[in-house]
Coordinates of C-alpha atoms and ligand atoms in Angstrom, one line a residue:
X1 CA 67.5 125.4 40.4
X2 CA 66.9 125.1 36.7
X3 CA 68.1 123.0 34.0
X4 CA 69.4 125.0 31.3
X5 CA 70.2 124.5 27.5
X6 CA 72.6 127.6 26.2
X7 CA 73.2 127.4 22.5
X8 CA 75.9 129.9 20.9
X9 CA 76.1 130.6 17.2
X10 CA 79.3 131.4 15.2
X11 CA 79.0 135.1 15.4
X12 CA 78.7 134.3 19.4
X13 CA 82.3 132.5 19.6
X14 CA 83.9 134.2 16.6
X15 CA 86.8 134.7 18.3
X16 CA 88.5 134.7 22.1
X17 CA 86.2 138.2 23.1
X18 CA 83.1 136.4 22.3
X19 CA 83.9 133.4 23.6
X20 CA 84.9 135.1 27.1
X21 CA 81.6 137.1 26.6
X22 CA 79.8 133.6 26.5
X23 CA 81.7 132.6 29.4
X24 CA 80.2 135.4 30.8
X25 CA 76.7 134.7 29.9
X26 CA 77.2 130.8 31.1
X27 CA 78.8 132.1 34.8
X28 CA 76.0 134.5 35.2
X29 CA 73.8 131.2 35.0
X30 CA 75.7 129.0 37.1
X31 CA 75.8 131.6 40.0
X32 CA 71.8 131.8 39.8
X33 CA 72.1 128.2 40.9
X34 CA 71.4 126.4 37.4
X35 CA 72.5 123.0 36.0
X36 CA 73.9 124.1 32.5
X37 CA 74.9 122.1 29.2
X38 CA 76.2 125.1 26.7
X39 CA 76.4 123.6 23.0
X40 CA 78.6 125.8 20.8
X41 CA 79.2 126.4 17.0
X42 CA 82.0 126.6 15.2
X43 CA 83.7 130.2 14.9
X44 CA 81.8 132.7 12.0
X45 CA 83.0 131.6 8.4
X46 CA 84.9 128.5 9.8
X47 CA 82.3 126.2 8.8
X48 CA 82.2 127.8 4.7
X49 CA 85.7 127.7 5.0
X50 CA 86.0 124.0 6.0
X51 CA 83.2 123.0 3.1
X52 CA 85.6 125.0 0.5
X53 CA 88.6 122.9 1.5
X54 CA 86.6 120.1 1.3
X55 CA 85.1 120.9 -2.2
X56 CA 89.1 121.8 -3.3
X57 CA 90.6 118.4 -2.1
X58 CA 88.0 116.4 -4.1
X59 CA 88.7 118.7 -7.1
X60 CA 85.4 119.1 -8.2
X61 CA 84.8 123.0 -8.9
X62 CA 88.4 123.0 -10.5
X63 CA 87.9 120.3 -12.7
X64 CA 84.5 121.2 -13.8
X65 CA 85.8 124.6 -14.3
X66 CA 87.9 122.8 -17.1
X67 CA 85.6 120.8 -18.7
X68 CA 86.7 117.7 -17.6
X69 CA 83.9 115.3 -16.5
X70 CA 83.4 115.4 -12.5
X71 CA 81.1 113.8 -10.1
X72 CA 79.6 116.2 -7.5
X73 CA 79.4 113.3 -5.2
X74 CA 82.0 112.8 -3.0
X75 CA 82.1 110.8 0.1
X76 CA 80.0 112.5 2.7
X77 CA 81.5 110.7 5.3
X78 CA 84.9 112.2 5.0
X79 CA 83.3 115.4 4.5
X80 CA 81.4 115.1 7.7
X81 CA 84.8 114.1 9.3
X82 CA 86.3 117.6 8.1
X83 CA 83.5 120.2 8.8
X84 CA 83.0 118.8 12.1
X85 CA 86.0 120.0 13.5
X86 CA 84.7 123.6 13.8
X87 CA 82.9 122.8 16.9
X88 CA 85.7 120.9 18.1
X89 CA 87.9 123.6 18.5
X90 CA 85.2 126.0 20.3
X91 CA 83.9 124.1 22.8
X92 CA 87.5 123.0 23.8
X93 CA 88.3 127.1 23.8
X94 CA 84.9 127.7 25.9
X95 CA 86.0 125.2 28.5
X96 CA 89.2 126.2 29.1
X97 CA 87.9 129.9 29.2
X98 CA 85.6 129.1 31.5
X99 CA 87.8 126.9 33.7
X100 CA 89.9 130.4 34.0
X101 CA 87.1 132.0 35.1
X102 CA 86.7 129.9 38.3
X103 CA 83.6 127.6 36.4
X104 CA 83.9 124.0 36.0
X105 CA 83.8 123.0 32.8
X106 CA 84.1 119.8 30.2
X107 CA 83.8 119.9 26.7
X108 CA 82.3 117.3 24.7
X109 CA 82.3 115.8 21.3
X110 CA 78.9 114.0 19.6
X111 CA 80.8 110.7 20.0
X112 CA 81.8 111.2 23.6
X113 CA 78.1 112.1 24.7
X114 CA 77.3 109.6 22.5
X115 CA 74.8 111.7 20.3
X116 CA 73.5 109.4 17.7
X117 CA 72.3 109.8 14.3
X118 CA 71.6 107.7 11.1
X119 CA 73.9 107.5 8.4
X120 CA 72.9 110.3 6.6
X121 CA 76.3 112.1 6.4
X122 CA 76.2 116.2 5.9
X123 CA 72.6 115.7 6.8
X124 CA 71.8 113.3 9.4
X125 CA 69.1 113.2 11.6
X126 CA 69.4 112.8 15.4
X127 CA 68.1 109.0 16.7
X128 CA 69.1 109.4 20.3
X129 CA 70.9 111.1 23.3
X130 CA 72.7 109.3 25.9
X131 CA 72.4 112.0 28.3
X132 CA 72.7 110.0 32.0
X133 CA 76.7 110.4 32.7
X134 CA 76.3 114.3 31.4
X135 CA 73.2 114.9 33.3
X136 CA 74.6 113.6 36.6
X137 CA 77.6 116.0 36.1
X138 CA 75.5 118.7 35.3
X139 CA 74.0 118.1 38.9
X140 CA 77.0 118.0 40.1
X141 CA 78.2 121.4 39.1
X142 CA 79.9 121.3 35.8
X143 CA 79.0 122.7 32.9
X144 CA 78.8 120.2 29.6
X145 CA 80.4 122.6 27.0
X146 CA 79.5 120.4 23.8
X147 CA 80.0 120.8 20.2
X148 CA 77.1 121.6 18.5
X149 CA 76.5 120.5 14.8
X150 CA 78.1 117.1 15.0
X151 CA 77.0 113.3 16.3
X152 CA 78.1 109.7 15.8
X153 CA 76.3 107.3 12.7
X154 CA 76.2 103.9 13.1
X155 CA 79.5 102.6 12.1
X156 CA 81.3 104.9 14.5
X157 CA 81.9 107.6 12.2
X158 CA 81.4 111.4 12.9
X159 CA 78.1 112.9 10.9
X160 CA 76.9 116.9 11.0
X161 CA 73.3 117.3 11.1
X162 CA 73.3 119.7 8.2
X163 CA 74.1 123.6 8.3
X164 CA 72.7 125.4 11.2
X165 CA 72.6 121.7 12.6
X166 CA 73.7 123.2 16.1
X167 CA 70.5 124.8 16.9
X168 CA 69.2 120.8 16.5
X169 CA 71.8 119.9 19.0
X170 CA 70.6 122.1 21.5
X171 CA 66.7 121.1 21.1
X172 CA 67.3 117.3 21.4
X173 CA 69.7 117.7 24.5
X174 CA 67.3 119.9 26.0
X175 CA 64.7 117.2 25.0
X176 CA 66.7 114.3 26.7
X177 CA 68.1 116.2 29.5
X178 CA 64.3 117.5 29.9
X179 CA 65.3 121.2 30.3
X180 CA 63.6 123.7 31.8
X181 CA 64.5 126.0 28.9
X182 CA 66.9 126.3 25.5
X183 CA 68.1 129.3 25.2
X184 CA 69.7 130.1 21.6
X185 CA 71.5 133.4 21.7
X186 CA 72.5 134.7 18.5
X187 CA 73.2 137.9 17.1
X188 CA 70.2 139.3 16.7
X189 CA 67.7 140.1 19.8
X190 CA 64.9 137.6 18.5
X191 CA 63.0 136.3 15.8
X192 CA 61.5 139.4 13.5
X193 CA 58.8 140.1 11.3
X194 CA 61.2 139.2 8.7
X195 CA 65.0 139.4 8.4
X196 CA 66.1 142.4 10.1
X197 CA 69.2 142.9 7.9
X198 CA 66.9 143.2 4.7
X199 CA 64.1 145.3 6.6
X200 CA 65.0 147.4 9.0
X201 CA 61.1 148.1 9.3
X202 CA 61.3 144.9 10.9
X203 CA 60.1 144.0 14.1
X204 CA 60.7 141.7 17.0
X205 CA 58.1 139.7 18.3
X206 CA 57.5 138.3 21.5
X207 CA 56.2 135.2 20.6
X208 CA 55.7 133.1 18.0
X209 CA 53.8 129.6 17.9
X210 CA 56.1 126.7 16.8
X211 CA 53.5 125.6 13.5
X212 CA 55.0 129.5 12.1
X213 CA 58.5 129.3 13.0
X214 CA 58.4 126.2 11.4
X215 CA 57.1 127.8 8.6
X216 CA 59.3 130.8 9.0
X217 CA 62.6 128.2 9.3
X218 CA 61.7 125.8 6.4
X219 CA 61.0 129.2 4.2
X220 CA 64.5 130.4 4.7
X221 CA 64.6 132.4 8.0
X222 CA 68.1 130.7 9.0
X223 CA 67.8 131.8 12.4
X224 CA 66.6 128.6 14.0
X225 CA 67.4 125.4 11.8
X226 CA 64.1 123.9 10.7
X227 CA 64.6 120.6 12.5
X228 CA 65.0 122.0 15.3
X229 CA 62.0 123.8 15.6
X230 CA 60.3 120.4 15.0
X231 CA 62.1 118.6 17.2
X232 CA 61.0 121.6 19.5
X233 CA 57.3 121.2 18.6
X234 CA 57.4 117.0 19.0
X235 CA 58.9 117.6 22.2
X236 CA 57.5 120.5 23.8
X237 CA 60.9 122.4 24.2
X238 CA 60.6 125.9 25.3
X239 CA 62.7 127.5 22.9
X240 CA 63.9 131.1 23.7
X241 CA 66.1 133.0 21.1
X242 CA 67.8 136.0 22.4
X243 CA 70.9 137.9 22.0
X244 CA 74.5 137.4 23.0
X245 CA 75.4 140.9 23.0
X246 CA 73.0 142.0 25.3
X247 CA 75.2 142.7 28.0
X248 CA 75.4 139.2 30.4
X249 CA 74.4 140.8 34.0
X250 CA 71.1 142.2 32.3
X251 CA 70.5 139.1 30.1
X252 CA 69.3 137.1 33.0
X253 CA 65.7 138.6 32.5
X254 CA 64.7 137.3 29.7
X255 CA 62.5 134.4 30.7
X256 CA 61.0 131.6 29.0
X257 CA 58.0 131.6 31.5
X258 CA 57.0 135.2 30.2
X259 CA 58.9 135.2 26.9
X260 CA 58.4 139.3 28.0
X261 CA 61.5 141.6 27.9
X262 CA 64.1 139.7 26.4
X263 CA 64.2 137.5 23.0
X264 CA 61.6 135.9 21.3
X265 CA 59.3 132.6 23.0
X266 CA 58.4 130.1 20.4
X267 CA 55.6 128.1 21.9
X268 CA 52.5 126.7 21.6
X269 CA 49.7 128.7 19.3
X270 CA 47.6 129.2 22.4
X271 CA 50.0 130.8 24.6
X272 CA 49.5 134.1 22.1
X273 CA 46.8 136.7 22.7
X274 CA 47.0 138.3 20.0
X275 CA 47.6 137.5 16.1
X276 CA 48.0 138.7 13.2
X277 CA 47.0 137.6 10.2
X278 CA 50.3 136.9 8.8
X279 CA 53.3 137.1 11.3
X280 CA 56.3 137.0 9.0
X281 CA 57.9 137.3 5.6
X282 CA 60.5 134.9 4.8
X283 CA 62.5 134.5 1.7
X284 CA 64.8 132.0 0.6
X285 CA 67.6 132.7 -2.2
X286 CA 69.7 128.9 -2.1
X287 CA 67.2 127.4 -4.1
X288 CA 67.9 126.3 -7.4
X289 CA 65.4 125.9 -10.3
X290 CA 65.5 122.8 -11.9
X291 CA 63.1 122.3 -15.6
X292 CA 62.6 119.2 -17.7
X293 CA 61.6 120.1 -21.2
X294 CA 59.0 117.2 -23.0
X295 CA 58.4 114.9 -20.4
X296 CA 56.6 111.7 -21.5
X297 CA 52.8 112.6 -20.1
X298 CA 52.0 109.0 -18.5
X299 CA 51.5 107.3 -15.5
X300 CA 54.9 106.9 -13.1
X301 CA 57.0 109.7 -14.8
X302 CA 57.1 111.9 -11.6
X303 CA 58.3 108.6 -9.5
X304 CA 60.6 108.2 -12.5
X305 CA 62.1 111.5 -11.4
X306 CA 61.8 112.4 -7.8
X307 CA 62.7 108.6 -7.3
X308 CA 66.3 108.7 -8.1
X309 CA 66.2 112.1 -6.4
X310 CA 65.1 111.1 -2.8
X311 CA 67.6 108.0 -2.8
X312 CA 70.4 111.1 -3.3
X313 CA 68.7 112.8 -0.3
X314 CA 68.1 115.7 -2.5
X315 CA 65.1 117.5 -1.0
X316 CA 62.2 119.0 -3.7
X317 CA 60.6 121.9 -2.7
X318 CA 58.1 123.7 -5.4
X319 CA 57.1 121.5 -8.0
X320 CA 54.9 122.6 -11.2
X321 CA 54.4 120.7 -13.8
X322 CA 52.6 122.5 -17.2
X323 CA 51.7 120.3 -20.8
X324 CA 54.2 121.2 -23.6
X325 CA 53.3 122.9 -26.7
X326 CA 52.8 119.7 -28.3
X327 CA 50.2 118.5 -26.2
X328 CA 51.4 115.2 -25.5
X329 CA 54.5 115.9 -23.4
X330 CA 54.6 117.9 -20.1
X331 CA 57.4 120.5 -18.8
X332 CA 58.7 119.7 -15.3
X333 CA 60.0 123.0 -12.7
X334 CA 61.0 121.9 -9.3
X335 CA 63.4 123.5 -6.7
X336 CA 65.9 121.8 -4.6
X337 CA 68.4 123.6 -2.7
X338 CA 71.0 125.9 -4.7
X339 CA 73.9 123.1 -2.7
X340 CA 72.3 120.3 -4.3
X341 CA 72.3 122.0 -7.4
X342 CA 75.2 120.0 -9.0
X343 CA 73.9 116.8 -7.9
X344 CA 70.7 116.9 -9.1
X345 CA 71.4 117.4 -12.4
X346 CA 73.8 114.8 -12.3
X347 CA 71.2 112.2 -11.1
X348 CA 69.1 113.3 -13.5
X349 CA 71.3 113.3 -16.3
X350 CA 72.2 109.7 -15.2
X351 CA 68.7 108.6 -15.3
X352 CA 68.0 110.4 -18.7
X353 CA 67.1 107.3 -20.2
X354 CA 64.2 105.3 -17.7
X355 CA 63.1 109.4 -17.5
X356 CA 62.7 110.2 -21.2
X357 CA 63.0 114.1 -21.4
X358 CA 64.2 116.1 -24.0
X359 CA 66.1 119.0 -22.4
X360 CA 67.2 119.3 -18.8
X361 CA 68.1 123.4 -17.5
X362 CA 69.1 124.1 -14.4
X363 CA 69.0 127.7 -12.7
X364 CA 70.2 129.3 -9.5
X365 CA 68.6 133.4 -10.6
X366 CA 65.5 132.4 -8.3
X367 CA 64.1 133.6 -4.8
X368 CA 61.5 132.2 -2.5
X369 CA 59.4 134.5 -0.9
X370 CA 57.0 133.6 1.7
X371 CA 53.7 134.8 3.7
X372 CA 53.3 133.4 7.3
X373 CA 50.5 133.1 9.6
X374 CA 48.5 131.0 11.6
X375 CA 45.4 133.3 10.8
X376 CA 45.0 132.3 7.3
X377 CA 43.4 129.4 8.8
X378 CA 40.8 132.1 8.9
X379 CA 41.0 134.2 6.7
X380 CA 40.6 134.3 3.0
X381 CA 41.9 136.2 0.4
X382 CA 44.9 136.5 1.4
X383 CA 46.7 134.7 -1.3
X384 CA 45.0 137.4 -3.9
X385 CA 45.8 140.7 -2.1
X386 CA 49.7 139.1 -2.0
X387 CA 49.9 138.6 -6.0
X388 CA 48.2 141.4 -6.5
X389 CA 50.5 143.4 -4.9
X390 CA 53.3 142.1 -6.4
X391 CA 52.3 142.2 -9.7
X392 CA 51.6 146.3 -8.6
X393 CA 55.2 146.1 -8.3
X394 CA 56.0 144.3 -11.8
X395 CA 56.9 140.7 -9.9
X396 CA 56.3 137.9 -12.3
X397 CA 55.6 134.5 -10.2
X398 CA 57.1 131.8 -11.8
X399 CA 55.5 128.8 -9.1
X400 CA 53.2 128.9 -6.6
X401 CA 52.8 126.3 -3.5
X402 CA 50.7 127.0 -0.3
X403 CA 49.7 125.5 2.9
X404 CA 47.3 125.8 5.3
X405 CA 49.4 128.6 7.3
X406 CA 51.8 129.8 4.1
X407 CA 51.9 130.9 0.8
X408 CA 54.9 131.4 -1.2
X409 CA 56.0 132.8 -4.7
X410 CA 58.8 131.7 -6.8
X411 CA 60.1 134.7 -8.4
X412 CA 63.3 136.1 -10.3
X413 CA 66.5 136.7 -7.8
X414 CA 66.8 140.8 -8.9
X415 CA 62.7 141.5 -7.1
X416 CA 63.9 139.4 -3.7
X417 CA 64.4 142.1 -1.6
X418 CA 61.4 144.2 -3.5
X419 CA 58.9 141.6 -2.8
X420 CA 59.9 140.5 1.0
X421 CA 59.6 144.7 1.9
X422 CA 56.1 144.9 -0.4
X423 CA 54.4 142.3 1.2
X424 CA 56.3 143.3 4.5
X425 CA 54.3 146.7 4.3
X426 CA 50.9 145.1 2.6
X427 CA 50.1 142.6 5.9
X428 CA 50.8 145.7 8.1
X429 CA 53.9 144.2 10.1
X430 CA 55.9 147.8 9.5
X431 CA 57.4 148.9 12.8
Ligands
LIG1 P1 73.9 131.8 14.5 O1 75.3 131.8 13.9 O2 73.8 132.4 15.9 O3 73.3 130.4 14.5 P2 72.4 132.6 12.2 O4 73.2 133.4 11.2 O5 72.3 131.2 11.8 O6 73.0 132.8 13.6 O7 71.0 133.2 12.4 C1 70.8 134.5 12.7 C2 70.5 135.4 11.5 O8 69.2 135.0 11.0 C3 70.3 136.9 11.8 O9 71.6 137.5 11.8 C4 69.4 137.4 10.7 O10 70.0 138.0 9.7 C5 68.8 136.1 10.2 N1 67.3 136.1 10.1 C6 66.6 135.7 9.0 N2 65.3 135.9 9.2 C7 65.2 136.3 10.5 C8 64.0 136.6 11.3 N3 62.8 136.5 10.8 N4 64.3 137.1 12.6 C9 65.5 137.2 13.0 N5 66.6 136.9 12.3 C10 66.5 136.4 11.0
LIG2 N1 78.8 125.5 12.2 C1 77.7 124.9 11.5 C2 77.3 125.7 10.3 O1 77.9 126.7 10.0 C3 76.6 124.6 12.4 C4 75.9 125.8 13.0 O2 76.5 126.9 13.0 O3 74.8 125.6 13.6 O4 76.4 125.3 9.6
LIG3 MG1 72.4 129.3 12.9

């Protein structure tokens, strides 16, 4: 008997037929004899539909439509207390479903588990799973349906773990319930080369080491959340993403031991025979460019800005910084994400004064593109045959930023798709 982690994404439970395909899935586990805790999402589009209403009841697109002054910020926790709900309605859906089909099932809300987290609402990080009543029902033969996304802040209120939070779910229950394996089905048959729907050169790998699919995650490929990858890595999850449309009697032989056949593994770098230099292309197109024109040039005027910034919770990517034509001032570019947009602009604009700055822009016409790969640990040169070939192509990069295992290009919105098939082709990962 194993214990089992299934994770379902929206596209998997978008309606009643996916979610008695799931059911499917789940059954065809608990007959091979497994202990199984299935975290769900909430139906495709619910959760953007959810964030909409929330955004219309605190009236801030309408009235800044108008003119009228409006704060971005509303309160998160209320927020948190609306897009949770999502979740709430699947799991109970896949419980019931699989109750009909002869299974026995609970469902479980972040609260009920209790899943904790800190009180960072619409983004808050996971400080702890209380999986001991769960677990000893899991032994006992019922599946733990539980909604994915969502956990309880101190204060007893509901918090989400941020979008694609319920791929995080998954990884830290699998983590406290020590899993044999997490499973995330989705609706595509693995990870890829780069996003299959933009490439259809594309291909899907077998494996992938966690230190990339980090990389690949935190670059823009939304099909694992970042944190959950990790949370993956910290832990030592084995994390195996597959499809849910494969049909559920053949599904069973994708195996996280072999990571062969079905879905992609993500483990550990040396589990991987062979690698190429870069592995993947990832682009990003919901980050926003942010420039401060005539920065004072002295000491503390970064902290002066990403301060106010990080006690928002807005998250800086890129940053560049370049001395203004005058010589004595400095022009600020950083990105944050296209969401935080609004925000940002209003913290900065709020702190215009301990900042200094002249002129504050803000611009959402940008993409991300990324190279990924362990190999370029090394390997060198890489970084030049990549601008080269993009300025081949006409591709003006507007920011640079690199790591040991990534490089990536800021560049104009209209070239995203150019650049992620260019450099798909250049590092030789056409299928
Ligand atoms: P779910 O709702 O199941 O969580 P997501 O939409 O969050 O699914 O993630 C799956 C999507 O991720 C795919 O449909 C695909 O378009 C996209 N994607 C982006 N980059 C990649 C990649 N490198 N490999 C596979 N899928 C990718
Ligand atoms: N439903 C949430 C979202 O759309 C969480 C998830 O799907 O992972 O972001
Ligand atoms: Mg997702």
């Amino acid at each position: 008997m194993s214990l089992l982690v299934l994770k379902f994404g929206g596209t998997s439970v978008a309606d009643l037929e996916r979610i008695r395909n799931v059911a499917a899935h789940v059954k065809r586990e608990v007959d091979g004899g497994n202990a199984c805790a299935v975290v769900v999402s909430a139906m495709a589009g619910q959760t953007n539909q959810l964030v909409a209403l929330v955004e219309e009841a605190w009236g801030y697109k309408v009235r800044s439509q108008n003119g009228a002054a409006a704060s971005a910020h509303y309160d998160t926790r209320e927020y948190d207390a609306v897009v949770s709900s999502g979740e709430q309605v699947t799991s109970g859906l896949l419980a019931l479903v699989l109750q009909a089909a002869g299974v026995q099932a609970r469902s479980w809300q972040g609260w009920q588990i209790p899943l904790r987290t800190d009180a960072a609402h619409r983004a808050a990080r996971i400080t702890g799973v209380e999986v001991g009543e769960l677990k000893a029902r899991m032994l006992d033969g019922e599946v733990a349906v539980i909604a994915g996304f969502q956990g309880i802040a101190p204060g007893n209120r509901i918090a989400t773990l941020g979008r694609g939070g319920s791929d995080t779910s998954a990884v830290a229950l699998a983590a406290a319930l020590q899993a044999d394996r997490c499973d995330i089905y989705t609706d595509v048959d693995g990870v890829y080369t780069t996003d299959p729907r933009v490439v259809p050169k594309a291909h899907r790998l077998d494996r992938i080491s966690y230190e990339e699919m980090l990389e690949m995650a935190s670059q823009g490929a939304k099909v694992l959340q970042t944190r959950s990858v990790e949370l993956a890595m910290q832990k030592g999850v084995r994390v195996l993403v597959r499809s849910s449309f494969d049909a559920p009697d053949l599904a069973g032989k994708g195996d996280a031991e072999t990571g062969g056949g079905l879905g992609t593994l993500v483990c550990h770098e040396d589990e991987i025979v062979e690698q190429n230099v870069v592995s993947g292309i990832a682009y990003a197109r919901d980050e926003a460019k942010v420039t401060l024109l005539k920065v004072a040039d002295k000491p503390g005027v970064a902290a002066q800005v990403f301060g106010p910034l990080a006690e928002a919770h807005i998250n800086v990517d890129m940053i560049v910084q370049n001395v203004s034509d005058d010589g004595r001032h400095t022009d600020m570019t950083f990105t944050v994400q296209s969401a935080d947009l609004d925000r940002a602009l209003e913290v900065l604009r709020n702190s215009k004064d301990s900042i200094g700055y002249l002129d504050l822009r803000g611009s959402t016409d940008i993409a991300k593109v990324s190279a990924i790969g362990v190999g370029m640990r090394s390997h060198a040169g890489v970084a030049a045959q990549m601008f080269s070939a993009l300025a081949e192509k006409g591709i003006n990069i507007e920011a640079i930023s690199t790591s040991e295992i990534k490089i990536s290009v800021l560049i104009d919105a209209a070239y995203a798709e150019l650049a992620v098939r260019t450099l798909h082709s250049l590092f030789g990962l056409d299928r």
